[in-house]
XYZ file of C-alpha atoms in Angstrom:
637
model
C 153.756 323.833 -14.137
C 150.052 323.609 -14.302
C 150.556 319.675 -15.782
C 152.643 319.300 -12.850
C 150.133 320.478 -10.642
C 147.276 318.419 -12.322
C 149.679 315.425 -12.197
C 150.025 315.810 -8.570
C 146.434 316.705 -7.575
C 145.643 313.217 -9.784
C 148.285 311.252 -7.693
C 146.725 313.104 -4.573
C 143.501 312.100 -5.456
C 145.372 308.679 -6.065
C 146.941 308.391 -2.544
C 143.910 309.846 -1.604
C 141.538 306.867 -2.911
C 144.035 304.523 -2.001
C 144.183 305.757 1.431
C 140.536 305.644 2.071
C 140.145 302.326 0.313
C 143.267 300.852 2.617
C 141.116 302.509 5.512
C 138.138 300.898 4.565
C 139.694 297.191 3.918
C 141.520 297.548 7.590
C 138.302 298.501 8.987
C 136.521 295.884 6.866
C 139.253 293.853 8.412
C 139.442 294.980 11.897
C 135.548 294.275 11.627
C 135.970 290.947 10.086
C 138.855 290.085 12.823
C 136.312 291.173 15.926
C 133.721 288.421 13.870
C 136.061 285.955 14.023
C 136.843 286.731 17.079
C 133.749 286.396 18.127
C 132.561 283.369 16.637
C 135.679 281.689 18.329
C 134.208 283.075 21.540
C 131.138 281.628 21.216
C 132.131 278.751 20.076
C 134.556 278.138 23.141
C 131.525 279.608 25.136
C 129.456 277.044 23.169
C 131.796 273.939 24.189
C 132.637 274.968 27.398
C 128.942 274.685 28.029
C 128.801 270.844 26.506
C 129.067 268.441 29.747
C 131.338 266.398 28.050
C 134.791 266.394 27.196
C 135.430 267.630 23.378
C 138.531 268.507 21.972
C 140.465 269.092 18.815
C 143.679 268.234 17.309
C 145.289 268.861 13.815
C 146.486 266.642 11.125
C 149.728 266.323 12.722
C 148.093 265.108 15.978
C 148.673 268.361 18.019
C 145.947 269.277 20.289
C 144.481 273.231 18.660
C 141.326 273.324 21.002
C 139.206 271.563 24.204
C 136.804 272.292 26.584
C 136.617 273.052 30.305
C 134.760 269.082 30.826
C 138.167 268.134 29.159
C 140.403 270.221 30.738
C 138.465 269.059 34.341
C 138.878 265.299 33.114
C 142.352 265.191 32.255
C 143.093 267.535 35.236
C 145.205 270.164 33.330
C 144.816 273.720 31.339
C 143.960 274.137 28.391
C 147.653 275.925 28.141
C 149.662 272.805 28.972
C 146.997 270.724 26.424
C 147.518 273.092 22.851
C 150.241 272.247 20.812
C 150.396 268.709 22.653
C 150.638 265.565 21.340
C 148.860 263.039 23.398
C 152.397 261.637 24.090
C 152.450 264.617 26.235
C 149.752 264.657 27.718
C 149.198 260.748 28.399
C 151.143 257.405 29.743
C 152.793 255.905 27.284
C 150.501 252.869 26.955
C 147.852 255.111 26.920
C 149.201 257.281 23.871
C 150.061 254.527 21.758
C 146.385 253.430 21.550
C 145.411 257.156 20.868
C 147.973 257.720 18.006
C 147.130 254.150 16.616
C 143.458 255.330 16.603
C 144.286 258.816 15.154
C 146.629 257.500 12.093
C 143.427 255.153 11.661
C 141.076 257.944 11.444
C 143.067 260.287 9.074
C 143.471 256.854 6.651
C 139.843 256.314 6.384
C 138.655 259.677 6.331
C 135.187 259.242 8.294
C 134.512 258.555 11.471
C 135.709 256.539 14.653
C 134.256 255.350 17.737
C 136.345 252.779 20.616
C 136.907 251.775 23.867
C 139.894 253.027 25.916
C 140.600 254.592 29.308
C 142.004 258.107 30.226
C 144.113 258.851 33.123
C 143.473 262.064 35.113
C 147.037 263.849 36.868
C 145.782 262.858 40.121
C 146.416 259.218 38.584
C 142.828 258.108 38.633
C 141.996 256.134 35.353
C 138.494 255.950 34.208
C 136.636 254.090 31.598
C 135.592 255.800 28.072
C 134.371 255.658 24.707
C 135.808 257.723 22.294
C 133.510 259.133 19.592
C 136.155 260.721 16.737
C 135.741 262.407 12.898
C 137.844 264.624 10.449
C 136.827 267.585 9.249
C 138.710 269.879 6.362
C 139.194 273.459 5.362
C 137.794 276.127 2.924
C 139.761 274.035 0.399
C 138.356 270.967 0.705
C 141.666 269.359 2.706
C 142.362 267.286 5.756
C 142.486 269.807 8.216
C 142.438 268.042 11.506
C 140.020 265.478 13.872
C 137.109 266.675 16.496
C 136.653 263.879 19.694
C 134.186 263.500 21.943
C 134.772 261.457 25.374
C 131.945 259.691 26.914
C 132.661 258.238 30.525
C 131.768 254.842 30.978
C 133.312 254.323 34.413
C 129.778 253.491 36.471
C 128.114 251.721 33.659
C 131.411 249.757 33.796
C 131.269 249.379 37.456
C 127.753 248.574 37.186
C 128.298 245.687 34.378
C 131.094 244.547 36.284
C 129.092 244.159 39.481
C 126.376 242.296 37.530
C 128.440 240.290 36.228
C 129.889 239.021 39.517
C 125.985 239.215 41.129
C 125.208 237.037 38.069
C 128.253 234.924 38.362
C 127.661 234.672 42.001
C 124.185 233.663 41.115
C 124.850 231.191 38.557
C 127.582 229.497 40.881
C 125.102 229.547 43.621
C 122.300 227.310 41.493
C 124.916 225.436 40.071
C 125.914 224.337 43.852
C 122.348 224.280 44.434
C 121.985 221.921 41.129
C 118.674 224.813 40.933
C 118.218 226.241 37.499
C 115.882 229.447 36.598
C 113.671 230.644 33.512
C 111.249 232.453 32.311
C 108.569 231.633 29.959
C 107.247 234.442 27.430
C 103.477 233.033 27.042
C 102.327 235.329 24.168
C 105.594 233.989 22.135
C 106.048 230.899 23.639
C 109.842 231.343 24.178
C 111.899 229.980 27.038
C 114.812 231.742 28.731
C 116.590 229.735 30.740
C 119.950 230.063 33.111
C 122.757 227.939 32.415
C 122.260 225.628 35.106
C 118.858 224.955 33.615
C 120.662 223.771 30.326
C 122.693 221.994 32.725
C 119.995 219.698 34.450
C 118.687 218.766 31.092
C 122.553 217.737 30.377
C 123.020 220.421 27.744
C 125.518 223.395 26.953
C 124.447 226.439 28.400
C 122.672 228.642 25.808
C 122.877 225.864 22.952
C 119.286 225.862 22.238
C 116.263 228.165 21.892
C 113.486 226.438 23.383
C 109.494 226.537 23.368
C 107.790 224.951 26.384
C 105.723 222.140 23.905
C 109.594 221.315 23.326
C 110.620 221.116 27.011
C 107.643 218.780 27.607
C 109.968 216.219 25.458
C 112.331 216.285 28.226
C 109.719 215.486 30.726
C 109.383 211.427 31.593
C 105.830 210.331 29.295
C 104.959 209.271 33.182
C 104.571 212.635 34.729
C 104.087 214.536 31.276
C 100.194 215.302 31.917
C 100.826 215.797 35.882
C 102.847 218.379 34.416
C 100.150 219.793 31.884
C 98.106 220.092 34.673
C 100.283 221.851 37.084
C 100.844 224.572 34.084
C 97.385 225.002 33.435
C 96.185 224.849 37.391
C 98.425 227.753 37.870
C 97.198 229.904 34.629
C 93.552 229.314 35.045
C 93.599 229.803 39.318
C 96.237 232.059 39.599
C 98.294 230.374 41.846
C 101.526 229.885 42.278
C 102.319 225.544 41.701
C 105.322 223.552 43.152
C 105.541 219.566 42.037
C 108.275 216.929 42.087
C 108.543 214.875 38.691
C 110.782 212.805 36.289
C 112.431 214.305 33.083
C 115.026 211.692 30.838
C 118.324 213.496 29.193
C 119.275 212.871 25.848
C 121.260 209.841 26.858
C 118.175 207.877 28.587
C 118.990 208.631 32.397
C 116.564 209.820 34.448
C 117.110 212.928 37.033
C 114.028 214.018 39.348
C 113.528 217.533 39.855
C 111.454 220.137 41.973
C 109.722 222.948 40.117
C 108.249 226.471 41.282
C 106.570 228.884 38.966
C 104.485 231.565 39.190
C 102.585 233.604 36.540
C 102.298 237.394 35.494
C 99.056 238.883 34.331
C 98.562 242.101 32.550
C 96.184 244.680 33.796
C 92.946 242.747 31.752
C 94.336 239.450 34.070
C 95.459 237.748 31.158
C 98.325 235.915 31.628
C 101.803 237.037 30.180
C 104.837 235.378 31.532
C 105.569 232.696 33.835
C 108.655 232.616 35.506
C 110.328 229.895 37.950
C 112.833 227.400 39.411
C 113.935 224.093 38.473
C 115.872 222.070 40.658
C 117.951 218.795 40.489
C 116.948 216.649 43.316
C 117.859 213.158 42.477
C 120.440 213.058 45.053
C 117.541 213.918 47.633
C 115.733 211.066 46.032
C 118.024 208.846 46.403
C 118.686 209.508 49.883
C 115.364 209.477 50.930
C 115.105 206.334 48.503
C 117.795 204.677 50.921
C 116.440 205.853 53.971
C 112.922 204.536 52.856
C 114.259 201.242 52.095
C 115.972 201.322 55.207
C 112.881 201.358 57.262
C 111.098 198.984 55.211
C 113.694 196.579 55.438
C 113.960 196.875 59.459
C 109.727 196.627 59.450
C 109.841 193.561 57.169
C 112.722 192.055 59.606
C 110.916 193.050 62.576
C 107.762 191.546 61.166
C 109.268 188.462 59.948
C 110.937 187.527 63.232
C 107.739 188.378 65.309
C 105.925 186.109 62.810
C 107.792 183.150 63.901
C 107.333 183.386 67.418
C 104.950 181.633 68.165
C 104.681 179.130 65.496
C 101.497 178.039 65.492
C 101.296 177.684 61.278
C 104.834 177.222 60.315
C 104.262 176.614 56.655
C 102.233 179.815 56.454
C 104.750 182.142 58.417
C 107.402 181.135 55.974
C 105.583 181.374 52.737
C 104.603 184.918 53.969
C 108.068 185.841 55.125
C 109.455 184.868 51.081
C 106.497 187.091 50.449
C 107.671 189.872 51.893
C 111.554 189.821 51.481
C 110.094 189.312 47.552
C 108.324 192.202 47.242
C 110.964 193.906 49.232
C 113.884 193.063 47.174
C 111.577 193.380 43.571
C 112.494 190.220 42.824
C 110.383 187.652 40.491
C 110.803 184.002 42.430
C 112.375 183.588 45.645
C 112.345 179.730 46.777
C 112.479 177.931 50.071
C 115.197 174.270 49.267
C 115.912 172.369 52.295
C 117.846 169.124 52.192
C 116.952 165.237 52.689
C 118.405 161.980 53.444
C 121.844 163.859 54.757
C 121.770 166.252 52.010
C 121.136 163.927 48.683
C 117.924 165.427 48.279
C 117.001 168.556 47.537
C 113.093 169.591 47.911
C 111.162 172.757 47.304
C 109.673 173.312 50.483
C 108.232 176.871 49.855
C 108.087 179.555 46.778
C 106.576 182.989 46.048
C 106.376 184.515 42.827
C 105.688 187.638 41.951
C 102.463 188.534 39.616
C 103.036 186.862 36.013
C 105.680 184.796 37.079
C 105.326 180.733 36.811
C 105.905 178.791 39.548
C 107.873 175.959 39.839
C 107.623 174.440 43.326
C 105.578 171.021 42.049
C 108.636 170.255 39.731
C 111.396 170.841 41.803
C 110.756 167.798 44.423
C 113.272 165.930 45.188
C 116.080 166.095 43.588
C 119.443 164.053 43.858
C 122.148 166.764 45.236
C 124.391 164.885 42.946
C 122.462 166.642 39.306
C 124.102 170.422 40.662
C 127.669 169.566 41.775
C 128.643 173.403 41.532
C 125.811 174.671 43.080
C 126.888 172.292 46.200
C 130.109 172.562 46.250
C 129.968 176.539 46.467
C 127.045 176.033 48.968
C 129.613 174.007 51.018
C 131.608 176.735 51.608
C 129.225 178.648 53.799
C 129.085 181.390 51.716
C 126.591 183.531 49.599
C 126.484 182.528 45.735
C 125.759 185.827 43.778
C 125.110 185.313 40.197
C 124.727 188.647 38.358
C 124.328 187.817 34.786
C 123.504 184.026 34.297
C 124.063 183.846 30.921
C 127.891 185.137 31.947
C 127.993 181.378 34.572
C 131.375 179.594 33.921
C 131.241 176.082 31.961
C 131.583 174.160 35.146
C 128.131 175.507 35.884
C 126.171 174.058 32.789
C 123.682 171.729 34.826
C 123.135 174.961 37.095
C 122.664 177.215 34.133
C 120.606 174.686 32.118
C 117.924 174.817 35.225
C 118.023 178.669 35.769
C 117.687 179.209 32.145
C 114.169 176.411 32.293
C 113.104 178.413 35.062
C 113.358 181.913 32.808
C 115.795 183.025 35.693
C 118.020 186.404 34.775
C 120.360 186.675 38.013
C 120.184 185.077 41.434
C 121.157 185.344 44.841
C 121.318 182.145 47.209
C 121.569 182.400 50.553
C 122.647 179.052 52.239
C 120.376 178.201 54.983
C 122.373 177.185 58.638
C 121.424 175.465 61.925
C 124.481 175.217 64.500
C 126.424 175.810 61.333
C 125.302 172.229 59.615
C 123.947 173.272 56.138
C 120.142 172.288 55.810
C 119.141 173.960 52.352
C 118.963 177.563 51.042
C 116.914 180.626 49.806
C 116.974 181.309 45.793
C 116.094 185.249 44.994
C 115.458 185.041 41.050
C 114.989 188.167 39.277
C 113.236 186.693 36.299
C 112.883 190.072 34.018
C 115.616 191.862 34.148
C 119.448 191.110 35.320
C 119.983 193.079 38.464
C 122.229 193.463 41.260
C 122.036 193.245 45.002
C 123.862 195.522 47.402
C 125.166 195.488 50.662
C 122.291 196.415 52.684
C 119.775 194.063 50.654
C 122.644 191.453 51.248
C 122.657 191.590 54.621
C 118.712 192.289 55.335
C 117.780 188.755 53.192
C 120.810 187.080 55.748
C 119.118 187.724 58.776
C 115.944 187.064 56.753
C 117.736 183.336 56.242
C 119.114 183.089 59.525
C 115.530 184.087 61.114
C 113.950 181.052 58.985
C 116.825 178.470 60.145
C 116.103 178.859 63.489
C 112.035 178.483 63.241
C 113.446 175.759 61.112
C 115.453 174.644 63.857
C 113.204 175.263 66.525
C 110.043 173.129 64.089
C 112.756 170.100 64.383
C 113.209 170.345 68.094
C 109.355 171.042 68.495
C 108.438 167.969 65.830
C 111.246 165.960 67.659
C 109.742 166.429 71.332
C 105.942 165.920 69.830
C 107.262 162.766 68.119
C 108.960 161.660 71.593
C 105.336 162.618 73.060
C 103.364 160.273 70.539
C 105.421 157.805 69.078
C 107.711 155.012 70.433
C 111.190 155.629 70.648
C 112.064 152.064 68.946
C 110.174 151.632 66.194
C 108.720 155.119 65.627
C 105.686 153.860 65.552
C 102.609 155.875 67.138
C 102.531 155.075 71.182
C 99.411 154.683 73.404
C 98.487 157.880 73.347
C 98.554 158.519 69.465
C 96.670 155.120 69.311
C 94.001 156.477 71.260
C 93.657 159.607 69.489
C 93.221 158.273 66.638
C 90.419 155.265 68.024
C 88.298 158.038 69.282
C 88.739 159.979 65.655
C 87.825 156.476 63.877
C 84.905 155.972 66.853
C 83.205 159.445 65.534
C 83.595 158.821 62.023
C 82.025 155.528 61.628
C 78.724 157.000 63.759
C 78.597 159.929 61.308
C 79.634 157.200 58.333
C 77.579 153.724 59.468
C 80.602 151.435 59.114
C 82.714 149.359 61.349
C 86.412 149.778 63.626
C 88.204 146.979 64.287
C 91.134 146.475 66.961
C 93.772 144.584 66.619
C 96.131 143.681 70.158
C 99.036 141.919 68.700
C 101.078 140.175 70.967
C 104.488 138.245 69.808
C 104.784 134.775 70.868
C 107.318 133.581 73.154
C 109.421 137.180 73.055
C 110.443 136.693 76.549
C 112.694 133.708 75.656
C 114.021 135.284 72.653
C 114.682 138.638 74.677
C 116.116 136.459 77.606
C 118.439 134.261 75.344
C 119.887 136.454 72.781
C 119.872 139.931 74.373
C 117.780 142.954 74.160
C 119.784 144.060 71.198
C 118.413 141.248 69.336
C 114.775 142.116 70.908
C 114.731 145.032 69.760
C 115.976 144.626 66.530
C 113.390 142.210 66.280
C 110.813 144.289 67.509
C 111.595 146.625 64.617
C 111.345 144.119 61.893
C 108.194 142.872 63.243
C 106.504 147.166 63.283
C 107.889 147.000 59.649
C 106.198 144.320 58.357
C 103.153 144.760 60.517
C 103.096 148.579 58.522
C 103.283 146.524 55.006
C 100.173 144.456 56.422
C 97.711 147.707 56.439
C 96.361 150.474 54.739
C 97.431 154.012 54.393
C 94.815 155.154 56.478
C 95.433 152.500 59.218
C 97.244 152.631 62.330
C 100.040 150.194 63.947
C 100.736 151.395 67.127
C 103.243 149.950 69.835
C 101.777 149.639 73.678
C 104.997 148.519 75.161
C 106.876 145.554 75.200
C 106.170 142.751 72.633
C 102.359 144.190 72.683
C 101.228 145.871 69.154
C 97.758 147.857 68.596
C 96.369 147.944 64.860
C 93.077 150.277 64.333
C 91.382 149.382 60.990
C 88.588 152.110 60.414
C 85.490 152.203 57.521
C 85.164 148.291 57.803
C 82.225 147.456 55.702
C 81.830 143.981 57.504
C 83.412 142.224 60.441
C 84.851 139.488 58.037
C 87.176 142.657 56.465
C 89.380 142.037 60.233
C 90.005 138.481 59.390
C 91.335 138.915 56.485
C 94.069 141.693 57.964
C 94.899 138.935 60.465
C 95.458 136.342 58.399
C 97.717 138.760 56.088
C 99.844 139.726 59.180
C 99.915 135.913 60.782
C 101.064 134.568 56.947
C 104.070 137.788 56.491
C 105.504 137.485 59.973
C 105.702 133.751 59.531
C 108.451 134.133 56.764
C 111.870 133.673 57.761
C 113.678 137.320 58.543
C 117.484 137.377 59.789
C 118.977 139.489 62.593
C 122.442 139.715 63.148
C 123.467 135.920 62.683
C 119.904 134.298 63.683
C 117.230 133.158 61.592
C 113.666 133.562 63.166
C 110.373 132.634 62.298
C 108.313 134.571 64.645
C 104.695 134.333 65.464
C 101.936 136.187 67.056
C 98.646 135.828 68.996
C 95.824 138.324 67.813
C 92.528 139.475 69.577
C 90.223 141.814 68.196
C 87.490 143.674 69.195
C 84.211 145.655 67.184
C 83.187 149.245 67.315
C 79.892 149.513 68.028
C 78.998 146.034 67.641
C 81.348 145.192 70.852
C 81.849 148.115 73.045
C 80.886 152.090 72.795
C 84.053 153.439 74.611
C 88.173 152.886 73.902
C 88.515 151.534 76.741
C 86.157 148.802 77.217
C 87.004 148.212 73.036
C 90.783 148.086 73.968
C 90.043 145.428 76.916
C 87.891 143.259 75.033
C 90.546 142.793 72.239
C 92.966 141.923 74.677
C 90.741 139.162 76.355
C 90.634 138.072 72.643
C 94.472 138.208 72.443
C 95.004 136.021 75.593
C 92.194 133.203 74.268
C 94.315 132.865 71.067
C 97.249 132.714 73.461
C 95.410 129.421 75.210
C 94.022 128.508 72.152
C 98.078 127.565 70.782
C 99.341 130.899 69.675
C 100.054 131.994 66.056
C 96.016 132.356 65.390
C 93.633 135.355 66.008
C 90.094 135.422 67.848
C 87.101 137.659 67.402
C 85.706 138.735 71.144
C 82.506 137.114 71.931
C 81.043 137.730 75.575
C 80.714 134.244 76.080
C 84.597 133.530 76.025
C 85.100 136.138 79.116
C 84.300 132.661 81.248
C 85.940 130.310 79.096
């Protein structure tokens, strides 16, 4: 009984220890339990307190935890989010990309961060990056994957809307053909926009570049204008803005504008520069035209003022070649009129340009015949543009042969018009360099060549009418007037020169029967032969002038004696006494011949020109064909 006892007070004490030790382990536990549970309150407490939205799933992709930021982003409570997939809790497209990105994670066992979007309930969708990692258990396993979400939504919007400012930007300078950049000084670095690269004719962003290497691009012309500018700017602190050249890789040439200005740190030393470049060729161009407009219309207007009045003819025309040359930048531009019906071509006029040889003194007169396709294309009226004359067809070898004497590259001839009858032409030679001419030029050197054909015109008609004024209609020989012009010249030079005039007053014998008989057809045609042969009878400085009628008037200036006359008479009496035939009669004419001495006979023309002629009449009585000297004795014989 008592071992029964002491068994059960040992199993009591048993149950007893047990007891208290269960006690303590489920108070150990309850305490443990109310840990946890704390720790999972301040951990919620914790992430409900982080701004942005975290959450956790496990490794079978089930959502176990979040906080408030994520509940508030996706729009729903945390009690519709645990135990979720994200097929559950996301658009289909949206959940693929999420599960694709999980199974990713859990392969590579690290960490994970990507670009997606999340859509709220209210069916907004914003812009995120998701930051993800595993993390394990007490044993060391895969346990499940922590995310953080970071809204990118405004920094989206913001990129976006630079993007379109900088589109809008670079499609406005490429419009503009205007470029910008910025120029690091302390490194020497360029940035520039694409339309920069552009205007230098390269791929946007294909090349880092210093400014020593954009100077390369800059034409060697305008390289140390451009030094300048750069260095202007740096040492007076001023903004610059200059026009120059630059030449692209393939050897064209573009003008642009530039604007800089520079940036100075606090000490005033200079730090960056930063500016425009813009493409203004196009401007150039037009303002090129429009230049050469104006010049054109001044050196029209000035040409066609310059032959009004006419008073040097050969000088308004040489300067008119002068300045349609220097207009036109050509080497040679030449002045060819026609002779003898158009069988001779002369070289009236030429300008050439500095360097050039001129070739006026060998191109005089020249048979038509020696350029037959030259003429025959002049013919037609029309311009004859040779671009390249190495490129001239075969028929044009005499026409090529000359060009390529006269070092000429390409010409443009201009056929030269009066009432539409073809008198000659303007040559523009470029002698350096083949070039072309265009429209404008065309038509500005046409009226240049129409403005010359009518002074030329207008010199005939003026020539003709002074010729009418001073010469005899018949025999173009100088008429009273002339004669007397030239006496009184002769008169003043022998005073200044000591030396003798003579005059001659030729007078044909018996004309009046010959006239009477045969016609004035014949008596004129005689009188012609008769000025021709009296002409052959002189010198080059003599004159044979007709008074009228059968009467002739020879002055023979610089006589060193009186004798000098005779022997002029005697020449004349011995050539007019050969035979000469006119129509179907044979003549042998004669003529009387009185002559009279300046200032051994008479001071004045007119008493000189009366005493000759009472020398004329005494060879007249004295049997005709025979001259006399006057004497004053023979006035009463």
């Amino acid at each position: 009984m008592a071992a029964l006892e002491q068994l059960l007070e040992v199993y009591e004490q048993s149950v007893l220890e047990q007891t208290i030790k269960l006690r303590e382990e489920i108070s150990e536990r309850k305490k443990s339990e109310e840990t946890i549970k704390d720790s999972e309150q301040f951990l919620q407490t914790l992430m409900d307190s982080i701004p942005v939205p975290v959450f956790f799933k496990d490794k079978d992709g089930k959502y176990i935890g979040c906080n408030r930021a994520f509940e508030d982003f996706l729009g729903m409570q945390k009690g519709t989010i645990i135990g979720k997939t994200v097929y559950e809790v996301a658009p289909k497209e949206l959940a693929d990309r999420y599960h694709e990105a999980d199974t990713a994670l859990f392969r590579s066992m690290g960490n994970q961060v990507y670009e997606s979007r999340v859509k709220h309930s209210n069916g907004s969708v914003r812009d995120v990056i998701f930051h993800k990692a595993v993390f394990f258990d007490r044993k060391g396993e895969l346990a499940g994957l922590i995310g953080v979400i970071l809204d990118i939504t405004d920094r989206k919007r913001v990129e976006e809307a630079q993007r379109k400012s900088e589109g809008r930007l670079a499609n406005a300078q490429r419009i503009a053909h205007i470029g910008s950049w910025e120029r690091d000084i302390v490194t020497d670095n360029l940035h520039w926009s694409d339309e920069t690269y552009r205007i230098l004719g390269l791929t946007p962003q294909s090349f880092d570049f210093t400014y020593e290497a954009y100077l390369n691009f800059v034409h060697p012309d305008d390289r140390e204008f451009v030094k300048r500018s750069v260095l202007d700017a740096l040492s007076r602190k001023k903004p610059y803005s200059s026009d120059y050249r630059i030449v692209l890789r393939d050897g064209s040439q573009r003008f642009v504008h530039s604007e800089a200005e520079v940036i100075f740190d606090h000490a005033g030393n200079p730090i960056k520069m930063h500016g425009t470049i813009q493409d203004i060729t196009e401007r150039k161009q037009i303002e090129e035209i429009l230049r050469h407009r104006t010049d054109s219309e001044k050196t029209v207007a000035a040409i066609s003022k310059r032959f009004v009045t006419l008073s040097d003819f050969d000088a308004a025309v040489s300067a008119s070649l002068t300045d349609a040359g220097r207009l036109c930048k050509v080497g040679r531009v030449c002045l060819f009129q026609f002779r003898d019906n158009g069988n001779i071509i002369v070289n009236t006029h030429e300008w050439c340009d500095t360097g050039v040889t001129a070739e006026i003194q060998r191109l005089q007169n020249i048979p038509s015949t020696a350029f037959p396709w030259l003429m025959a294309n002049l013919k037609t009226r029309d311009i004859i543009h040779i671009d390249d004359v190495s490129q001239m067809p075969p028929e044009a070898s005499a026409e090529k042969l000359e060009f390529e004497k006269k070092s000429v590259k390409s010409t443009l001839i201009i056929p030269l018009l009066i009432k539409k009858i073809l008198i000659g032409f303007i040559g523009f030679s470029n002698i350096k360099t083949i070039s072309q001419w265009f429209g404008e030029d065309i038509a500005m050197l046409q009226i240049v060549a129409e403005i010359i054909g009518n002074a030329i015109e207008r010199k005939q008609a003026e020539d003709l009418i002074k010729n009418m004024a001073y010469h005899d209609a018949l025999t173009q020989l100088p008429n009273r007037n002339l004669f007397q012009n030239h006496l009184q010249m002769a008169m003043a030079h022998t005073r200044r020169n000591k030396t003798v005039v003579a005059i001659m007053i030729l007078d044909i014998d018996d004309f009046k029967t010959i006239n009477d008989s045969l016609g004035h057809q014949t008596g004129d045609s005689l009188l012609k032969v008769v000025a021709g042969r009296l002409v052959k009878c002189v010198r080059e400085g003599d004159t044979v002038a007709r008074m009228g009628g059968d009467e002739f008037m020879i002055i023979l200036p610089g006589l060193v004696q009186p004798q000098d006359a005779a022997l002029v008479a005697q020449k004349i009496l011995a050539i007019l006494d050969q035979p000469l035939q006119i129509e179907k009669y044979e003549f042998r004419t004669t003529v009387s011949i009185g002559i009279s001495l300046f200032p051994l006979n008479a001071n004045d023309v007119e008493s000189l020109i009366k005493q000759a002629d009472i020398a004329m009449y005494l060879s007249k009585k004295k049997g005709k064909n025979t001259y006399h000297f006057y004497k004053p004795e023979i006035v009463h014989a």
